Short mmCIF file of C-alpha atoms and ligand atoms in Angstrom, two decimals:
data_model
loop_
_atom_site.label_atom_id
_atom_site.label_comp_id
_atom_site.label_asym_id
_atom_site.label_seq_id
_atom_site.Cartn_x
_atom_site.Cartn_y
_atom_site.Cartn_z
CA MET A 136 0.00 0.00 0.00
CA THR A 137 2.79 2.44 0.86
CA ALA A 138 4.31 1.91 -2.58
CA ASP A 139 0.98 2.86 -4.21
CA VAL A 140 0.68 5.86 -1.97
CA ASP A 141 4.21 7.01 -2.78
CA HIS A 142 3.37 6.60 -6.44
CA ILE A 143 0.25 8.76 -6.16
CA LEU A 144 2.12 11.44 -4.19
CA GLY A 145 5.14 11.32 -6.49
CA GLN A 146 2.87 11.97 -9.47
CA ALA A 147 1.10 14.93 -7.83
CA ASP A 148 1.49 17.85 -10.19
CA TRP A 149 2.08 20.33 -7.35
CA LEU A 150 5.13 18.30 -6.25
CA ARG A 151 6.60 18.15 -9.75
CA THR A 152 6.80 21.89 -10.32
CA ASP A 153 10.17 23.61 -10.51
CA GLY A 154 8.75 26.15 -8.07
CA ILE A 155 8.32 23.77 -5.13
CA GLN A 156 11.49 21.84 -5.91
CA ALA A 157 13.41 25.11 -5.73
CA VAL A 158 11.97 25.69 -2.25
CA PHE A 159 13.06 22.22 -1.13
CA ALA A 160 16.52 22.71 -2.61
CA ALA A 161 16.89 26.06 -0.86
CA ILE A 162 15.82 24.82 2.58
CA GLU A 163 17.32 21.34 2.69
CA GLN A 164 20.90 22.27 3.44
CA GLU A 165 23.27 21.42 6.27
CA GLY A 166 21.15 18.51 7.44
CA ASP A 167 17.81 20.34 7.50
CA GLN A 168 14.74 18.60 6.12
CA ALA A 169 11.51 19.90 4.61
CA ARG A 170 8.22 18.09 3.95
CA VAL A 171 4.81 19.05 2.67
CA VAL A 172 2.21 18.55 5.40
CA GLY A 173 -1.52 18.59 6.04
CA GLY A 174 -4.20 19.46 3.52
CA ALA A 175 -2.11 19.02 0.37
CA VAL A 176 -1.11 15.44 1.28
CA ARG A 177 -4.59 14.50 2.51
CA ASN A 178 -6.35 15.98 -0.52
CA THR A 179 -4.00 14.30 -2.98
CA LEU A 180 -4.61 10.90 -1.39
CA LEU A 181 -8.37 11.50 -1.46
CA GLY A 182 -8.45 12.88 -5.00
CA HIS A 183 -9.52 16.38 -3.93
CA PRO A 184 -8.09 19.55 -5.47
CA VAL A 185 -5.08 21.04 -3.69
CA PRO A 186 -5.57 24.79 -3.27
CA ASP A 187 -2.40 25.48 -1.30
CA VAL A 188 0.75 23.71 -0.21
CA ASP A 189 2.16 24.01 3.30
CA ILE A 190 5.71 22.95 4.09
CA ALA A 191 7.15 21.97 7.47
CA THR A 192 10.88 22.13 8.13
CA THR A 193 13.52 21.56 10.76
CA ALA A 194 15.18 24.84 9.79
CA PRO A 195 14.42 27.86 12.02
CA PRO A 196 12.49 30.72 10.38
CA GLU A 197 15.47 33.09 10.10
CA THR A 198 17.45 30.36 8.36
CA VAL A 199 14.55 29.74 5.95
CA MET A 200 14.53 33.47 5.15
CA GLN A 201 18.29 33.56 4.52
CA ARG A 202 18.41 30.42 2.40
CA ALA A 203 15.37 31.38 0.34
CA ARG A 204 16.88 34.79 -0.35
CA ALA A 205 20.25 33.27 -1.27
CA ALA A 206 18.46 30.98 -3.73
CA GLY A 207 16.87 33.97 -5.44
CA LEU A 208 13.39 33.26 -4.06
CA LYS A 209 11.15 35.79 -2.33
CA PRO A 210 10.68 35.08 1.40
CA VAL A 211 8.19 37.13 3.40
CA GLY A 212 8.09 36.86 7.19
CA THR A 213 4.31 36.51 7.38
CA GLY A 214 4.12 34.86 10.79
CA LEU A 215 7.62 34.79 12.20
CA ASP A 216 6.34 34.45 15.78
CA HIS A 217 4.64 31.20 14.80
CA GLY A 218 7.66 30.18 12.75
CA THR A 219 6.00 30.81 9.39
CA VAL A 220 7.72 32.26 6.33
CA THR A 221 5.89 32.59 3.03
CA VAL A 222 8.23 31.78 0.16
CA LEU A 223 7.25 32.87 -3.33
CA SER A 224 8.57 30.50 -5.94
CA GLY A 225 7.44 29.95 -9.51
CA GLY A 226 4.68 32.49 -8.92
CA PHE A 227 3.16 30.44 -6.09
CA PRO A 228 3.28 31.16 -2.33
CA TYR A 229 4.47 28.34 -0.03
CA GLU A 230 3.89 28.66 3.71
CA VAL A 231 7.02 27.24 5.31
CA THR A 232 6.68 26.59 9.03
CA THR A 233 9.37 25.42 11.40
CA LEU A 234 8.56 22.22 13.30
CA ARG A 235 6.93 22.95 16.61
CA GLU A 236 6.33 21.08 19.79
CA ASP A 237 4.10 21.73 22.74
CA VAL A 238 5.83 22.26 26.05
CA GLU A 239 3.51 21.67 28.97
CA THR A 240 3.28 24.73 31.16
CA PHE A 241 0.65 25.77 33.69
CA GLY A 242 -3.03 24.99 33.13
CA ARG A 243 -4.32 23.79 29.82
CA GLN A 244 -2.62 26.10 27.36
CA ALA A 245 0.54 24.62 25.94
CA ARG A 246 3.56 26.78 25.19
CA VAL A 247 4.95 26.22 21.71
CA VAL A 248 8.65 26.02 20.89
CA PHE A 249 10.49 25.27 17.66
CA GLY A 250 11.78 21.73 17.40
CA ARG A 251 13.43 19.20 15.11
CA ASP A 252 11.23 16.19 15.84
CA TRP A 253 8.69 15.20 13.19
CA THR A 254 6.63 13.06 15.57
CA ARG A 255 6.24 15.85 18.09
CA ASP A 256 5.22 18.24 15.33
CA ALA A 257 2.58 15.71 14.24
CA GLU A 258 1.30 15.27 17.78
CA ARG A 259 0.23 18.88 18.10
CA ARG A 260 -1.88 18.82 14.95
CA ASP A 261 -5.60 18.17 15.21
CA PHE A 262 -6.60 14.97 13.39
CA THR A 263 -4.67 11.90 12.27
CA LEU A 264 -5.53 12.46 8.60
CA ASN A 265 -3.99 15.95 8.84
CA ALA A 266 -0.67 14.68 10.21
CA LEU A 267 0.74 13.17 7.01
CA TYR A 268 3.99 14.43 5.46
CA VAL A 269 5.58 13.93 2.08
CA ASP A 270 9.17 14.66 1.11
CA ARG A 271 10.47 16.15 -2.15
CA PHE A 272 10.54 12.73 -3.81
CA GLY A 273 6.92 11.91 -3.01
CA HIS A 274 7.77 9.54 -0.16
CA LEU A 275 5.13 9.49 2.60
CA HIS A 276 6.10 10.00 6.25
CA ASP A 277 3.39 8.97 8.67
CA PRO A 278 4.61 9.35 12.25
CA LEU A 279 1.22 8.67 13.87
CA GLY A 280 -0.28 6.09 11.54
CA GLY A 281 -2.80 8.50 10.01
CA LEU A 282 -2.70 6.96 6.54
CA GLU A 283 -5.33 4.33 7.25
CA ASP A 284 -7.71 6.91 8.73
CA CYS A 285 -7.12 9.20 5.79
CA LEU A 286 -7.88 6.54 3.18
CA ALA A 287 -10.99 5.50 5.14
CA ARG A 288 -11.97 9.18 5.47
CA ARG A 289 -12.10 8.80 9.25
CA VAL A 290 -11.66 12.02 11.22
CA ARG A 291 -10.07 11.17 14.57
CA PHE A 292 -8.41 13.40 17.12
CA ILE A 293 -4.72 12.92 17.74
CA GLY A 294 -4.29 11.97 21.41
CA ALA A 295 -7.04 12.25 24.03
CA PRO A 296 -9.93 14.19 22.44
CA ASP A 297 -11.09 16.00 25.59
CA ARG A 298 -7.62 17.26 26.32
CA ARG A 299 -6.94 18.28 22.73
CA ILE A 300 -10.21 20.23 22.67
CA GLN A 301 -9.38 21.97 25.94
CA GLU A 302 -6.13 23.20 24.38
CA ASP A 303 -8.09 24.86 21.58
CA TYR A 304 -11.89 24.81 21.49
CA LEU A 305 -11.87 25.65 17.81
CA ARG A 306 -11.03 21.98 17.31
CA ILE A 307 -14.68 21.20 18.08
CA LEU A 308 -15.75 23.09 14.99
CA ARG A 309 -12.85 21.74 12.96
CA PHE A 310 -13.92 18.20 13.85
CA PHE A 311 -17.29 18.82 12.19
CA ARG A 312 -15.87 20.89 9.35
CA ILE A 313 -13.15 18.42 8.36
CA TYR A 314 -15.70 15.60 8.55
CA ALA A 315 -18.13 17.56 6.37
CA ALA A 316 -15.41 18.25 3.82
CA TYR A 317 -13.48 14.97 3.74
CA GLY A 318 -15.24 12.38 5.91
CA GLN A 319 -17.56 9.54 5.17
CA GLY A 320 -19.66 7.09 7.17
CA ASP A 321 -20.46 7.70 10.83
CA MET A 322 -18.57 10.36 12.72
CA ASP A 323 -16.03 9.08 15.22
CA ALA A 324 -17.94 8.33 18.43
CA GLU A 325 -15.05 9.14 20.75
CA GLY A 326 -14.55 12.54 19.15
CA LEU A 327 -18.27 13.28 19.21
CA GLY A 328 -18.47 12.43 22.89
CA ALA A 329 -15.64 14.82 23.66
CA CYS A 330 -17.24 17.64 21.63
CA LEU A 331 -20.45 17.10 23.57
CA ARG A 332 -18.72 17.17 26.94
CA GLN A 333 -16.57 20.18 26.10
CA ARG A 334 -19.28 22.15 24.31
CA ASP A 335 -19.34 25.08 26.72
CA GLY A 336 -15.80 25.92 25.68
CA LEU A 337 -17.19 27.22 22.38
CA ARG A 338 -18.25 30.31 24.29
CA HIS A 339 -14.60 31.31 24.70
CA LEU A 340 -13.92 31.52 20.96
CA SER A 341 -13.83 34.77 19.03
CA ALA A 342 -16.59 35.45 16.51
CA GLU A 343 -13.97 35.61 13.72
CA ARG A 344 -12.67 32.12 14.36
CA ILE A 345 -16.15 30.64 14.68
CA GLY A 346 -17.34 32.41 11.55
CA HIS A 347 -14.34 31.28 9.55
CA GLU A 348 -14.85 27.59 10.33
CA MET A 349 -18.64 27.75 9.99
CA ARG A 350 -18.46 29.31 6.55
CA ARG A 351 -16.15 26.53 5.42
CA LEU A 352 -18.37 23.89 7.02
CA LEU A 353 -21.44 25.19 5.18
CA ARG A 354 -19.67 24.86 1.83
CA ALA A 355 -18.67 21.23 2.42
CA PRO A 356 -20.47 18.26 0.84
CA LEU A 357 -21.53 16.65 4.15
CA ALA A 358 -22.63 19.89 5.81
CA GLY A 359 -26.15 18.46 6.31
CA PRO A 360 -25.14 15.40 8.39
CA ALA A 361 -22.42 17.38 10.20
CA LEU A 362 -24.86 20.11 11.25
CA ARG A 363 -27.37 17.50 12.37
CA MET A 364 -24.74 16.03 14.71
CA MET A 365 -23.70 19.50 15.88
CA ASN A 366 -27.29 20.25 16.68
CA ASP A 367 -27.77 16.95 18.52
CA CYS A 368 -24.71 17.79 20.63
CA GLY A 369 -26.19 21.18 21.55
CA LEU A 370 -23.45 23.02 19.65
CA TRP A 371 -25.57 24.96 17.21
CA GLU A 372 -27.48 26.59 20.02
CA ILE A 373 -24.29 27.56 21.83
CA ALA A 374 -22.73 28.93 18.64
CA THR A 375 -25.75 30.89 17.43
CA GLY A 376 -28.01 31.41 20.43
CA GLY A 377 -30.95 30.02 18.44
CA LEU A 378 -32.57 26.89 17.06
CA ALA A 379 -31.73 25.03 13.86
CA ARG A 380 -34.06 23.91 11.11
CA ILE A 381 -32.11 20.82 10.26
CA GLU A 382 -34.75 19.18 8.04
CA ASP A 383 -35.11 22.28 5.90
CA TYR A 384 -31.35 22.59 5.60
CA SER A 385 -31.00 18.99 4.46
CA ALA A 386 -33.79 19.66 1.97
CA LEU A 387 -31.89 22.74 0.74
CA ARG A 388 -28.77 20.66 0.14
CA GLY A 389 -30.95 18.18 -1.73
CA LEU A 390 -31.59 20.95 -4.26
CA GLU A 391 -27.96 20.95 -5.38
CA PRO A 392 -28.82 19.35 -8.77
CA PHE A 393 -30.93 22.45 -9.47
CA ALA A 394 -28.77 25.17 -7.97
CA LEU A 395 -25.13 25.47 -6.90
CA GLU A 396 -26.14 28.32 -4.58
CA VAL A 397 -27.21 25.78 -1.95
CA THR A 398 -23.60 25.60 -0.74
CA ASP A 399 -23.40 29.38 -0.21
CA PRO A 400 -23.16 30.00 3.55
CA GLU A 401 -25.49 33.02 3.41
CA LEU A 402 -28.35 31.00 1.97
CA GLY A 403 -27.66 28.07 4.27
CA LEU A 404 -27.80 30.30 7.32
CA VAL A 405 -31.12 31.83 6.30
CA VAL A 406 -32.64 28.37 5.95
CA LEU A 407 -31.01 26.97 9.08
CA GLY A 408 -31.46 29.70 11.60
CA GLY A 409 -33.94 32.26 10.32
CA PHE A 410 -37.15 31.79 12.27
CA VAL A 411 -37.60 35.52 12.77
CA ARG A 412 -35.57 38.42 11.41
CA GLU A 413 -33.75 38.89 14.76
CA ASP A 414 -32.28 35.41 14.42
CA LEU A 415 -30.50 36.48 11.26
CA GLU A 416 -29.00 39.56 12.86
CA ARG A 417 -27.76 37.50 15.79
CA ILE A 418 -26.18 34.87 13.53
CA CYS A 419 -24.48 37.62 11.52
CA ASP A 420 -22.95 38.97 14.74
CA ARG A 421 -22.02 35.59 16.19
CA PHE A 422 -20.21 34.65 12.96
CA ARG A 423 -18.94 38.21 12.33
CA LEU A 424 -20.28 38.20 8.77
CA SER A 425 -19.28 40.94 6.32
CA ASN A 426 -21.66 43.65 5.17
CA ALA A 427 -22.00 41.96 1.79
CA GLU A 428 -22.91 38.67 3.46
CA ARG A 429 -25.40 40.35 5.76
CA SER A 430 -27.06 42.20 2.94
CA ARG A 431 -27.43 39.01 0.88
CA MET A 432 -29.05 37.29 3.86
CA ARG A 433 -31.47 40.14 4.50
CA THR A 434 -32.54 40.24 0.87
CA ALA A 435 -32.96 36.46 0.75
CA TRP A 436 -35.02 36.66 3.91
CA ALA A 437 -37.29 39.38 2.49
CA ALA A 438 -37.81 37.40 -0.72
CA LEU A 439 -38.56 34.26 1.28
CA LYS A 440 -41.16 36.15 3.29
CA ARG A 441 -42.78 37.42 0.11
CA LEU A 442 -42.99 33.89 -1.29
CA ARG A 443 -44.46 32.53 1.94
CA GLN A 444 -47.17 35.19 1.97
CA ALA A 445 -48.12 34.87 -1.69
CA LYS A 446 -51.13 32.68 -2.56
CA ASP A 447 -49.49 31.58 -5.80
CA LEU A 448 -45.87 31.70 -6.89
CA PRO A 449 -45.19 35.28 -8.11
CA ASP A 450 -43.97 36.05 -11.63
CA ALA A 451 -40.26 35.99 -12.27
CA PRO A 452 -39.92 39.62 -13.46
CA ALA A 453 -41.70 40.95 -10.36
CA LEU A 454 -39.40 38.96 -8.09
CA VAL A 455 -36.15 39.96 -9.78
CA TYR A 456 -37.32 43.57 -9.92
CA GLU A 457 -37.98 43.70 -6.21
CA PHE A 458 -35.12 41.58 -4.84
CA GLY A 459 -32.53 41.48 -7.62
CA ARG A 460 -31.71 38.25 -9.41
CA GLN A 461 -29.62 36.75 -6.60
CA GLY A 462 -32.12 37.73 -3.93
CA ALA A 463 -35.01 36.24 -5.88
CA ILE A 464 -33.14 32.98 -6.50
CA ASP A 465 -32.05 32.74 -2.86
CA GLY A 466 -35.57 33.42 -1.67
CA LEU A 467 -37.03 30.79 -3.96
CA LEU A 468 -34.48 28.16 -2.93
CA ALA A 469 -35.15 28.82 0.76
CA PHE A 470 -38.89 28.62 0.13
CA TRP A 471 -38.53 25.44 -1.91
CA ALA A 472 -36.37 23.87 0.79
CA GLY A 473 -39.11 24.64 3.31
CA LEU A 474 -41.71 22.90 1.16
CA ARG A 475 -39.48 19.89 0.69
CA GLY A 476 -38.58 19.85 4.39
CA GLN A 477 -42.27 19.49 5.18
CA ARG A 478 -42.75 17.11 2.26
CA ARG A 479 -45.26 19.45 0.67
CA ALA A 480 -45.81 20.20 -3.00
CA GLU A 481 -44.22 19.03 -6.20
CA ASP A 482 -40.91 20.37 -7.48
CA GLY A 483 -42.30 21.34 -10.91
CA PRO A 484 -43.49 24.90 -10.28
CA GLN A 485 -40.42 25.85 -8.26
CA GLU A 486 -38.10 24.38 -10.85
CA ALA A 487 -39.85 26.29 -13.64
CA LEU A 488 -39.72 29.55 -11.68
CA LEU A 489 -36.03 29.04 -10.91
CA SER A 490 -35.12 28.72 -14.55
CA ARG A 491 -37.17 31.84 -15.35
CA LEU A 492 -35.41 33.73 -12.55
CA ARG A 493 -32.07 32.90 -14.12
CA GLN A 494 -33.13 34.10 -17.56
CA VAL A 495 -35.51 37.04 -17.36
CA PRO A 496 -33.93 40.46 -17.77
CA VAL A 497 -34.15 42.55 -14.61
CA PRO A 498 -36.84 45.16 -15.46
CA GLU A 499 -35.61 48.73 -15.44
CA PHE A 500 -38.05 51.57 -14.91
CA PRO A 501 -37.66 53.52 -18.15
CA LEU A 502 -38.64 56.95 -16.81
CA LYS A 503 -36.51 59.49 -14.91
CA GLY A 504 -37.56 62.70 -13.16
CA ALA A 505 -35.63 64.59 -15.83
CA ASP A 506 -37.91 63.12 -18.54
CA LEU A 507 -40.95 64.61 -16.81
CA ILE A 508 -39.24 67.98 -16.25
CA ALA A 509 -38.35 68.06 -19.93
CA THR A 510 -42.03 67.72 -20.76
CA GLY A 511 -43.02 70.63 -18.54
CA HIS A 512 -43.47 69.15 -15.05
CA LYS A 513 -42.15 71.21 -12.13
CA PRO A 514 -39.39 69.77 -9.91
CA GLY A 515 -40.46 69.16 -6.31
CA PRO A 516 -42.14 66.65 -4.00
CA ALA A 517 -45.18 66.34 -6.29
CA LEU A 518 -42.91 65.11 -9.06
CA GLY A 519 -41.58 62.37 -6.77
CA ASP A 520 -45.12 61.26 -5.98
CA LEU A 521 -46.02 61.23 -9.65
CA LEU A 522 -42.98 59.10 -10.45
CA LYS A 523 -44.02 56.61 -7.78
CA GLN A 524 -47.55 56.37 -9.15
CA LEU A 525 -46.21 55.86 -12.65
CA GLU A 526 -43.86 53.17 -11.44
CA ALA A 527 -46.80 51.37 -9.83
CA LYS A 528 -48.73 51.52 -13.13
CA TRP A 529 -45.69 50.25 -14.96
CA ARG A 530 -45.43 47.30 -12.57
CA GLU A 531 -49.13 46.56 -12.99
CA SER A 532 -48.60 46.49 -16.74
CA GLY A 533 -46.16 43.63 -16.20
CA PHE A 534 -43.23 46.03 -16.85
CA SER A 535 -44.48 46.44 -20.44
CA MET A 536 -45.11 50.23 -20.68
CA ASN A 537 -42.33 52.19 -22.35
CA LYS A 538 -41.18 55.74 -21.66
CA ASP A 539 -43.55 57.43 -24.14
CA ALA A 540 -46.55 55.61 -22.78
CA LEU A 541 -45.59 56.66 -19.26
CA ILE A 542 -45.14 60.32 -20.30
CA ARG A 543 -48.54 60.24 -21.97
CA LEU A 544 -50.03 58.81 -18.79
CA ALA A 545 -48.37 61.56 -16.72
CA ASP A 546 -49.91 64.24 -18.92
CA ALA A 547 -53.37 62.65 -18.96
P1 ATP B 259 -8.22 22.81 4.10
O1 ATP B 259 -7.72 22.17 2.85
O2 ATP B 259 -9.67 22.66 4.26
O3 ATP B 259 -7.67 24.18 4.30
P2 ATP B 259 -6.28 22.04 6.05
O4 ATP B 259 -6.01 20.71 6.69
O5 ATP B 259 -5.21 22.62 5.18
O6 ATP B 259 -7.66 21.91 5.29
P3 ATP B 259 -5.99 24.39 7.62
O7 ATP B 259 -6.99 25.08 8.46
O8 ATP B 259 -5.46 25.09 6.42
O9 ATP B 259 -6.66 23.02 7.20
O10 ATP B 259 -4.79 23.92 8.57
C1 ATP B 259 -3.57 23.38 8.06
C2 ATP B 259 -3.03 22.29 9.01
O11 ATP B 259 -2.69 22.85 10.28
C3 ATP B 259 -4.04 21.18 9.31
O12 ATP B 259 -3.94 20.14 8.37
C4 ATP B 259 -3.65 20.75 10.71
O13 ATP B 259 -2.59 19.81 10.66
C5 ATP B 259 -3.12 22.01 11.35
N1 ATP B 259 -4.11 22.75 12.15
C6 ATP B 259 -4.91 23.76 11.74
N2 ATP B 259 -5.68 24.24 12.73
C7 ATP B 259 -5.37 23.51 13.83
C8 ATP B 259 -5.81 23.53 15.18
N3 ATP B 259 -6.77 24.39 15.60
N4 ATP B 259 -5.26 22.63 16.02
C9 ATP B 259 -4.31 21.78 15.60
N5 ATP B 259 -3.86 21.71 14.35
C10 ATP B 259 -4.36 22.57 13.46
MG1 MG B 260 -5.30 24.68 4.28
#
């Protein structure tokens, strides 16, 4: 098996670039070693794309800087305190981090020092499938026996789960996120038990860190099952201060064949946590969402409300006019998920409306105040009222009246 694995890793295109080989050549001098670690190794073995490549090394950060510079590469001391240097090579950034080990000090927090021991570096990582290393030749180094877990897509804590969580409560969320992204089958029972017992620790985390992991979780393929388990462990309530609509969320993810938007965190959060408008605002704060994310959620929410109140599905042009194309699509998907979650209604009408929402042009009101002034109307509040009335007529006409017809109506 190891020979196969070495073959797969040796063939990985990211390992065969001149860029990364130049980084290895620069660092591996005077007995120092360097190995790719974590996501890149795991993803290659699982056939997932590799978005970035992290390198671990025995060389101290200052030495990495010097050697990279001497080799004509561009080192940037992005996180020198943590031992991280970003080395630009072949147009690609490599995060090179010096091996670290935890030194037990007082209480639960471990102090971190630089080290030269690959096993100790592995031991302070989170899950066995994330503690795999590969050298410049594609040879796998597996100090903790994580290969089997990785190939079985089993997410297991390194060491005693309760203790590892107490060192960093973010690992609770990472447990669910990494499972959602790379796992399969049942979640590891031991890990789940620890997350359940340690759940109150989530309260100590910053909103940024929670939001970062939750966004990534919501994009992952198994977000539905992962969130169900999080909810069963009482974690969703602690993280958001509200309840979760797990059935509706699973139904939303079931709409993926119709719409890729179902993996967008903003839409997922509206479906999951939006019972009343205040829920949305609270989730936005708890996850420290950006203004753009908040505004997408609010619009989706408004469109969803409109769809829930309507007796029949509204027309596509009216929806895209009021909520914009994205807002209308989001609102429809949330509404559709709700119907499916309660096993109500056929898909047909929603599917037809969705394809119309993607195609119809967004109606644009063809008349400006200046057009009315040019035809003799006086500027002022009355003109604003007139414009509003004309816009209402235009909407009633199914957005069909043109500018001349509207001017004629204004003069009538
Ligand atoms: P992805 O491809 O989704 O980014 P990743 O494994 O690269 O997955 P990162 O968050 O980029 O995840 O972390 C890189 C590596 O650092 C992980 O593989 C893991 O070994 C280690 N790591 C990250 N966060 C923690 C943590 N909170 N505790 C322990 N180890 C961690
Ligand atoms: Mg990563």
